[in-house]
XYZ file of C-alpha atoms in Angstrom:
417
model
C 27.588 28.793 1.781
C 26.950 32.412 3.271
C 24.616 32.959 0.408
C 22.518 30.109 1.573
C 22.639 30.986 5.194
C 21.482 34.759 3.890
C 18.819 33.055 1.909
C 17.585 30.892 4.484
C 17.260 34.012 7.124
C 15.192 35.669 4.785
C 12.964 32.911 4.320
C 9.559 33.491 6.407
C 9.393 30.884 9.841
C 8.067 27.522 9.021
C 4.641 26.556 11.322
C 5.159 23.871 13.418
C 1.799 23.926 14.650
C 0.910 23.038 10.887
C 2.951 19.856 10.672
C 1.997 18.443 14.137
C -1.316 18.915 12.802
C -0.995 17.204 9.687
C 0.919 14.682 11.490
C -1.988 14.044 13.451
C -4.326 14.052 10.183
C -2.253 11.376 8.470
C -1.852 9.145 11.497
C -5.440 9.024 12.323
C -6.481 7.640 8.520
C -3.445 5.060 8.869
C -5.166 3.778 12.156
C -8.364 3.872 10.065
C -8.083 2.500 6.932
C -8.220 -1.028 8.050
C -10.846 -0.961 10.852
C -12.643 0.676 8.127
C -12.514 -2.351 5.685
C -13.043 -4.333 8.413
C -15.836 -2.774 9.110
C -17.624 -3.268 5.910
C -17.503 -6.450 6.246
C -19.350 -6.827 9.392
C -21.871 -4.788 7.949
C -22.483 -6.636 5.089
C -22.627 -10.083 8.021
C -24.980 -8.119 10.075
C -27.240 -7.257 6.872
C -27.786 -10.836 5.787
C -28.371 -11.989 9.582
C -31.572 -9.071 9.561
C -32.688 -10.277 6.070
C -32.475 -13.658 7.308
C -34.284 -13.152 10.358
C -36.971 -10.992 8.558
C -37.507 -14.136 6.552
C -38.235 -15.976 9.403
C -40.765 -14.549 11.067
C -43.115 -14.052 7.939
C -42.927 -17.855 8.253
C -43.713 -18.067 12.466
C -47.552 -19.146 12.329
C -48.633 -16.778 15.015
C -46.605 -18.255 17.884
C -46.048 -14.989 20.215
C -43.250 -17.225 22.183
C -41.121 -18.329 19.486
C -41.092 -14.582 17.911
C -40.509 -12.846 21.086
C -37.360 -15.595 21.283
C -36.291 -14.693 18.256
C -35.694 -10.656 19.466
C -32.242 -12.103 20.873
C -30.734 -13.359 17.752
C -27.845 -12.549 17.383
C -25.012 -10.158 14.890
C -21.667 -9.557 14.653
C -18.843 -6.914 15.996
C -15.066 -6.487 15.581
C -13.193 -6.859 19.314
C -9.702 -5.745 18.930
C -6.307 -6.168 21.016
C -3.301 -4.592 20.582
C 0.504 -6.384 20.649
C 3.576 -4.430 22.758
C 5.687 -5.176 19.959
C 5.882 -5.879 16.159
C 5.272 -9.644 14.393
C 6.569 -10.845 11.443
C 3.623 -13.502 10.161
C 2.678 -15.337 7.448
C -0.775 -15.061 6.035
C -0.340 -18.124 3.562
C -3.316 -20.460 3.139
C -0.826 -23.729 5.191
C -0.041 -21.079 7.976
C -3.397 -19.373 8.807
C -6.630 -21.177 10.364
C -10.314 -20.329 10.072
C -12.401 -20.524 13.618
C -16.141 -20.445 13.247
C -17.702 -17.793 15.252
C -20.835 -19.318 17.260
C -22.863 -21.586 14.999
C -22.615 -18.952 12.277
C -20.798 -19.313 8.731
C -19.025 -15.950 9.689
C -15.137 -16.735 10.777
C -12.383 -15.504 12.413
C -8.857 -15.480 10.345
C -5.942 -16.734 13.076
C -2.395 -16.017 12.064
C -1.227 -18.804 14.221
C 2.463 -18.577 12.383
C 4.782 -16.050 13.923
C 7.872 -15.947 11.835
C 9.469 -13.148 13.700
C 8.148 -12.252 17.090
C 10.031 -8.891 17.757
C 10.422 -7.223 14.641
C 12.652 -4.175 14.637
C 11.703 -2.613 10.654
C 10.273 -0.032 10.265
C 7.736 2.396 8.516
C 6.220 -0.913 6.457
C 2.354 -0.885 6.257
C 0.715 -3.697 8.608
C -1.868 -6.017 8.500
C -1.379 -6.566 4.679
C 0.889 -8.561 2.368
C 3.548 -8.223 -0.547
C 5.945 -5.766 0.555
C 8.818 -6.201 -0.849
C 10.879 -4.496 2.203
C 9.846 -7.435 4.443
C 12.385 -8.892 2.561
C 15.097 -8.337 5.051
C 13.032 -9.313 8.308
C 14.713 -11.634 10.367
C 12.675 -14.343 8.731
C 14.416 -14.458 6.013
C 17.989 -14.289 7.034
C 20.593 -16.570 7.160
C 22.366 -15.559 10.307
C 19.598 -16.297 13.023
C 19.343 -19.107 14.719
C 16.428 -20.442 12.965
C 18.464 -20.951 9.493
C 21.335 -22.383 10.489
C 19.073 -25.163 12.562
C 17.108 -25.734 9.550
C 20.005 -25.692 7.197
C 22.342 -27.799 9.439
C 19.576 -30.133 10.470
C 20.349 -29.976 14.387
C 19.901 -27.160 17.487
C 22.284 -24.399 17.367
C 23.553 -25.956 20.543
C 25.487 -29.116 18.970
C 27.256 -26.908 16.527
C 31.377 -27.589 17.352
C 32.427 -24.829 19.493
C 29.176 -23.339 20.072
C 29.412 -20.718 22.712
C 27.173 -18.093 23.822
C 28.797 -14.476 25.165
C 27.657 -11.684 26.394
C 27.905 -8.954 23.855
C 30.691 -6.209 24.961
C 30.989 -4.522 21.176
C 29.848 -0.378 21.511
C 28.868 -0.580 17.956
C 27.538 -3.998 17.935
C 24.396 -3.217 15.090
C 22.006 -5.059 18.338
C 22.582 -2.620 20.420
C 19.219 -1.194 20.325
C 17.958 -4.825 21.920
C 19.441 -3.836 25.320
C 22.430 -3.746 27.368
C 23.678 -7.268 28.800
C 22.105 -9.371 25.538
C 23.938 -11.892 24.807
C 25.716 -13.831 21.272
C 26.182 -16.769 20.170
C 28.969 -18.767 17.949
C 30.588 -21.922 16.993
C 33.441 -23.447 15.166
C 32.407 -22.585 11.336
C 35.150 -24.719 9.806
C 34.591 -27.807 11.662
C 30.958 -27.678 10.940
C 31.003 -26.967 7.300
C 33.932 -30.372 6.810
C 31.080 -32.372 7.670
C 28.820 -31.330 4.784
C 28.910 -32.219 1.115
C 30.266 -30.319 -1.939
C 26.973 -29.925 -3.104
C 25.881 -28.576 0.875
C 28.797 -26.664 1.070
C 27.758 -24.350 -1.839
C 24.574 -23.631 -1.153
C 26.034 -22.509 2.363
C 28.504 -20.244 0.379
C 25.207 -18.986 -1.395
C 23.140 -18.314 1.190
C 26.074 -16.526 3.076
C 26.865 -14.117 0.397
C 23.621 -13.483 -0.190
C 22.310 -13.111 3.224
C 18.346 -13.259 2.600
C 16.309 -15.638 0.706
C 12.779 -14.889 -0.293
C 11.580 -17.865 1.547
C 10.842 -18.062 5.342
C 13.118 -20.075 7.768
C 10.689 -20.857 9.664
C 7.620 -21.636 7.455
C 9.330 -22.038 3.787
C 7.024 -19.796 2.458
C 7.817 -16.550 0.535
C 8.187 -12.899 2.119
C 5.450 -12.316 0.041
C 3.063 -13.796 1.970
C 3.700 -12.214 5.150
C 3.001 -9.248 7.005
C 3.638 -7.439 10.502
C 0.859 -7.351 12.554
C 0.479 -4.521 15.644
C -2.686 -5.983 16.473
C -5.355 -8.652 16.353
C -9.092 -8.805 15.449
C -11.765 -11.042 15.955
C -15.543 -11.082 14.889
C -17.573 -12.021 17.806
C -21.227 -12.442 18.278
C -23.516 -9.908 20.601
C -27.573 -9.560 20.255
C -28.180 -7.274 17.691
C -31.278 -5.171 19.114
C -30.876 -3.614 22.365
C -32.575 -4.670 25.361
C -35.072 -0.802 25.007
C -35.549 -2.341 21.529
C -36.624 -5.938 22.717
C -38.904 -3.900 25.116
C -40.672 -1.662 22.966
C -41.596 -4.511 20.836
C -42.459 -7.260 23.329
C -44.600 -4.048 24.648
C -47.382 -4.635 21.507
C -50.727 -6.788 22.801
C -51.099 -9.179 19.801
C -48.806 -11.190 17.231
C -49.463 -9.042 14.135
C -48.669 -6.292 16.253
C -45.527 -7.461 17.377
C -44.310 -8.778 13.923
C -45.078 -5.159 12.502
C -43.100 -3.873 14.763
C -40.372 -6.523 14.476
C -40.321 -5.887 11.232
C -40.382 -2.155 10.726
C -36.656 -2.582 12.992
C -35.494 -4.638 11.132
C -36.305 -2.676 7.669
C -35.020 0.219 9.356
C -31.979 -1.316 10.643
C -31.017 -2.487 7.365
C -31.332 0.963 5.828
C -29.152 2.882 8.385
C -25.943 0.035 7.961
C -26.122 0.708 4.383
C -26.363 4.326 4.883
C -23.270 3.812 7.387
C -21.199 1.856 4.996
C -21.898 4.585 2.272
C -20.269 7.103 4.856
C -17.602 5.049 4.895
C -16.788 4.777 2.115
C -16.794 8.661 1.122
C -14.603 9.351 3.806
C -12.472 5.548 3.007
C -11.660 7.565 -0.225
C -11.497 11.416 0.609
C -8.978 10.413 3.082
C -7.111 8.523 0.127
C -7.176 12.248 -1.808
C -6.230 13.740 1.392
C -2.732 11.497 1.407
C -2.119 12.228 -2.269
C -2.721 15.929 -2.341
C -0.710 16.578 0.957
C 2.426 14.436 -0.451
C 2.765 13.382 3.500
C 4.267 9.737 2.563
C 5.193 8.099 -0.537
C 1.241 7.389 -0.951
C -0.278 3.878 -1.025
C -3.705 3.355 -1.561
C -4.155 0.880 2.080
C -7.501 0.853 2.481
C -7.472 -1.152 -1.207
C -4.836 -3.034 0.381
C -7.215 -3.820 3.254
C -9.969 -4.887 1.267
C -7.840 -7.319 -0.929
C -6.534 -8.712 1.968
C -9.746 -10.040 3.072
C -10.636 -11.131 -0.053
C -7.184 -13.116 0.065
C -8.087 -14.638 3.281
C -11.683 -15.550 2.258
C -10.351 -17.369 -0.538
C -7.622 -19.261 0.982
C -10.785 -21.532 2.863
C -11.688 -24.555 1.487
C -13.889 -24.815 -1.479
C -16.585 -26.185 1.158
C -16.146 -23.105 3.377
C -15.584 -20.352 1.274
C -17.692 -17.805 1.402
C -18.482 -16.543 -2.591
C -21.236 -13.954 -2.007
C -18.818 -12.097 0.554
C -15.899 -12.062 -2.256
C -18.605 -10.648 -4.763
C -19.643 -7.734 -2.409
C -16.266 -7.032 -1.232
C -15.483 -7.137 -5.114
C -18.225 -4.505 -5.678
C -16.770 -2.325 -2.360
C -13.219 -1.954 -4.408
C -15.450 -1.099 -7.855
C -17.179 1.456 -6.159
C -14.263 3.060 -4.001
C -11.886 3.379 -7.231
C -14.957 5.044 -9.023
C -15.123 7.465 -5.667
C -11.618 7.837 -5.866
C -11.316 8.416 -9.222
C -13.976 11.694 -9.283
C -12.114 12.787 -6.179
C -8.819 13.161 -8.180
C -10.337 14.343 -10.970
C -12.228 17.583 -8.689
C -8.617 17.537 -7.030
C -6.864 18.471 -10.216
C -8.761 21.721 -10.246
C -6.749 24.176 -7.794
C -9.880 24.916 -5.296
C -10.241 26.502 -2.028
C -12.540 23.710 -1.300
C -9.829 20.625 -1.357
C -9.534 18.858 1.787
C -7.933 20.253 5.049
C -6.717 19.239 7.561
C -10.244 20.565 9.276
C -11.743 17.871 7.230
C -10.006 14.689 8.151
C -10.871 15.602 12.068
C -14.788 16.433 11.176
C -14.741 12.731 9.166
C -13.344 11.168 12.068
C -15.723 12.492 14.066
C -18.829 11.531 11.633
C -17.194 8.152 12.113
C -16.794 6.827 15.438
C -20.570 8.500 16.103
C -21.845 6.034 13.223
C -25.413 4.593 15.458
C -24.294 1.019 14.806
C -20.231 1.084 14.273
C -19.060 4.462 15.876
C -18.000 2.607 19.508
C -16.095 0.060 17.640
C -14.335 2.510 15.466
C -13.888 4.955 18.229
C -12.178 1.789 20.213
C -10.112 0.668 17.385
C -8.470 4.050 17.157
C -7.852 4.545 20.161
C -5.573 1.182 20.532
C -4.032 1.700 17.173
C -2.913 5.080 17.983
C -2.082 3.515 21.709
C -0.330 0.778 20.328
C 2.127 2.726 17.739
C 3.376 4.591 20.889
C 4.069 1.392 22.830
C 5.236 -0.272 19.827
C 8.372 2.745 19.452
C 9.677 2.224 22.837
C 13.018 0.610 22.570
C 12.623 -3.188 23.145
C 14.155 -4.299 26.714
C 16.493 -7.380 27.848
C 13.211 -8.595 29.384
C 11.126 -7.935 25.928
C 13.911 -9.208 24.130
C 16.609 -12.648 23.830
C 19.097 -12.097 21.419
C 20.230 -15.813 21.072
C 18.129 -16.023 17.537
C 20.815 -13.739 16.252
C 24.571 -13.975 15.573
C 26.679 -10.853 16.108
C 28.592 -9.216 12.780
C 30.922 -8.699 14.757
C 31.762 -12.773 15.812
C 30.975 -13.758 11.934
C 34.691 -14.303 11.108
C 36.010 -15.869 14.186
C 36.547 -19.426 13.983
C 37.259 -21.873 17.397
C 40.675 -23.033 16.301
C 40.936 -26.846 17.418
């Protein structure tokens, strides 16, 4: 032991400054990676609503009226809001609904199933299925208040004995929840004569073995859920900018006009695809940036991201589904494992030029100053980042009813009769 203590004194001071900074590096592509996806996505919505109004008005037969109308159509942004606290939900096809945004074919993906409202695990990625450590999420386990309902077939409130006490245990494991929460119980024994030998088992089972993999709530498997820290939604703005709608409505005759109406909308189309290539460099240098700096046991989550709307496109109906979008989000995945895959291979090399630190903050930067999606970037960072500080604030009696959960510490006391 005093040769390690010797050791360690001689070992230079570690850099504090360093970590916080890499800290700050690795939370900013977490917040990222999925407004990112996202983001692609509304590009490639935005590009086929300017090729389909560039169709159109080849086909206006010199009406000045009905092109200067057609200025205000309309495209597509990401609005985001942030939740104070962590949900459990499930992103099955049965539990999620599609909601058409305007008179578009673009939708909106609700998660209308909340399986566990205040979710207390941590360090599990969000917004994307098939984690296996959502396993043990309240959801799944038998001693809320949502199993034993559903196993028992009545409220926990006409169990024998049921009582409900305010929890006085110091080491209760619920403690975090707040002072003054309360418990409930109820007369085991008396409840469980009532059942079958078949019934009876299964209880046994499910007792022992504490989790199943499916839901309580939904009956669907753990699999197919995911916390959530916030929620998105595509809504619909006018695409060119009132100056825009000017300068062009500014020309004296139609061909004018439609030359000019046109020339945006060329343009336009080349500076989102220019914008989704940026994103996509940096989508996969901050990938690199993960694996070279060892800062978390790395998963690739901006593939996650992009799988995840493919899984949600194709849990629509046959009628609604929306093929093309799978086939270009299919391509996005293609091309950022190709990026990826030269980026590890240049990584291999030892190189003063491998990513810093420096790096991830001048990408971030090149990002949320995009022309077209910088704001909504810029905004979706800023409530991610806000969010994960509200969301690690210890949950309140007034955030907070314990009566979904049992104490340990009650398990094994029965109500005599």
């Amino acid at each position: 032991t005093k040769n390690l203590i010797e050791r360690v004194k001689e070992l230079p001071p570690h850099d504090t400054k360093n970590t916080v900074s890499l800290n700050e590096a690795r939370n900013i592509i977490l917040a990222l990676n999925k407004p990112m996806a996202e983001t692609l996505q509304i590009i490639d919505n935005n590009k086929m609503k300017l090729e389909s109004v560039e169709r159109e008005i080849d086909s206006i037969p010199g009406d000045i009226q009905k092109l200067e109308k057609r200025l205000k159509f309309k495209g597509f942004e990401t609005e985001l809001e942030i939740l104070d606290h962590l949900m459990t939900v499930c992103a099955h096809k049965d539990c999620k609904t599609f909601v058409r945004v305007g008179e578009s074919k673009v939708t909106n993906t609700v998660y209308g199933e909340v399986c566990h409202d205040h979710c207390t695990l941590k360090g599990l990625p969000t917004e994307t299925i098939n984690d296996g450590r959502l396993a043990t999420c309240n959801a799944f386990d038998f001693e809320t208040a949502e199993a034993k309902t559903k196993f028992f077939g009545k409220e926990c409130s006409e169990f024998p004995g049921y009582q409900e006490t305010p929890c006085t245990f110091k080491d209760c494991s619920d403690a975090d929840h707040a002072k003054g929460h309360t418990h409930w119980n109820y007369d085991r024994n008396a409840l469980l004569k009532s059942l079958t030998p078949e019934k009876n088992q299964q209880f046994k089972e499910y007792k022992d073995g504490k989790y199943r993999e499916l839901c309580w709530n939904c009956d669907h498997s753990f699999k197919q859920h995911m916390h959530i820290t916030y929620t998105t939604k595509v809504i619909e703005k006018e695409f060119l900018s009132k100056e825009a709608q000017k300068h062009i409505s500014s020309k004296m005759d139609f061909k004018t006009k439609q030359a000019g109406f046109k020339k945006k909308l060329t343009k336009t189309i080349r500076e989102l695809e220019k914008e989704k290539g940026c994103i996509m460099d940096c989508a996969s240098k901050f990938g690199v940036f993960l694996k070279q700096n060892a800062l978390i046991p790395y998963n690739d989550a901006f593939m996650d991201y992009i799988d995840m709307l493919i899984y949600d496109e194709m849990s629509k109906t046959d009628i609604t589904v929306n093929w093309k979008q799978i086939k270009k989000l299919e391509k996005d995945k293609k091309i950022y494992k190709e990026k990826m895959k030269l980026l590890d291979n240049c990584s291999d090399i030892p190189s003063e030029d491998n990513m810093s630190k420096e790096d991830i903050f001048e990408m971030r930067d090149t990002l949320v100053n995009l022309h077209h999606n910088g704001r909504a970037l810029q905004d979706a960072l800023d409530k991610i980042l806000s969010a994960r500080l509200l969301q690690e604030k210890p949950v309140t009696k007034t955030e907070y009813s314990m009566n979904n959960i049992q104490c340990d510490l009650f398990e094994e006391i029965s109500f005599k009769k």
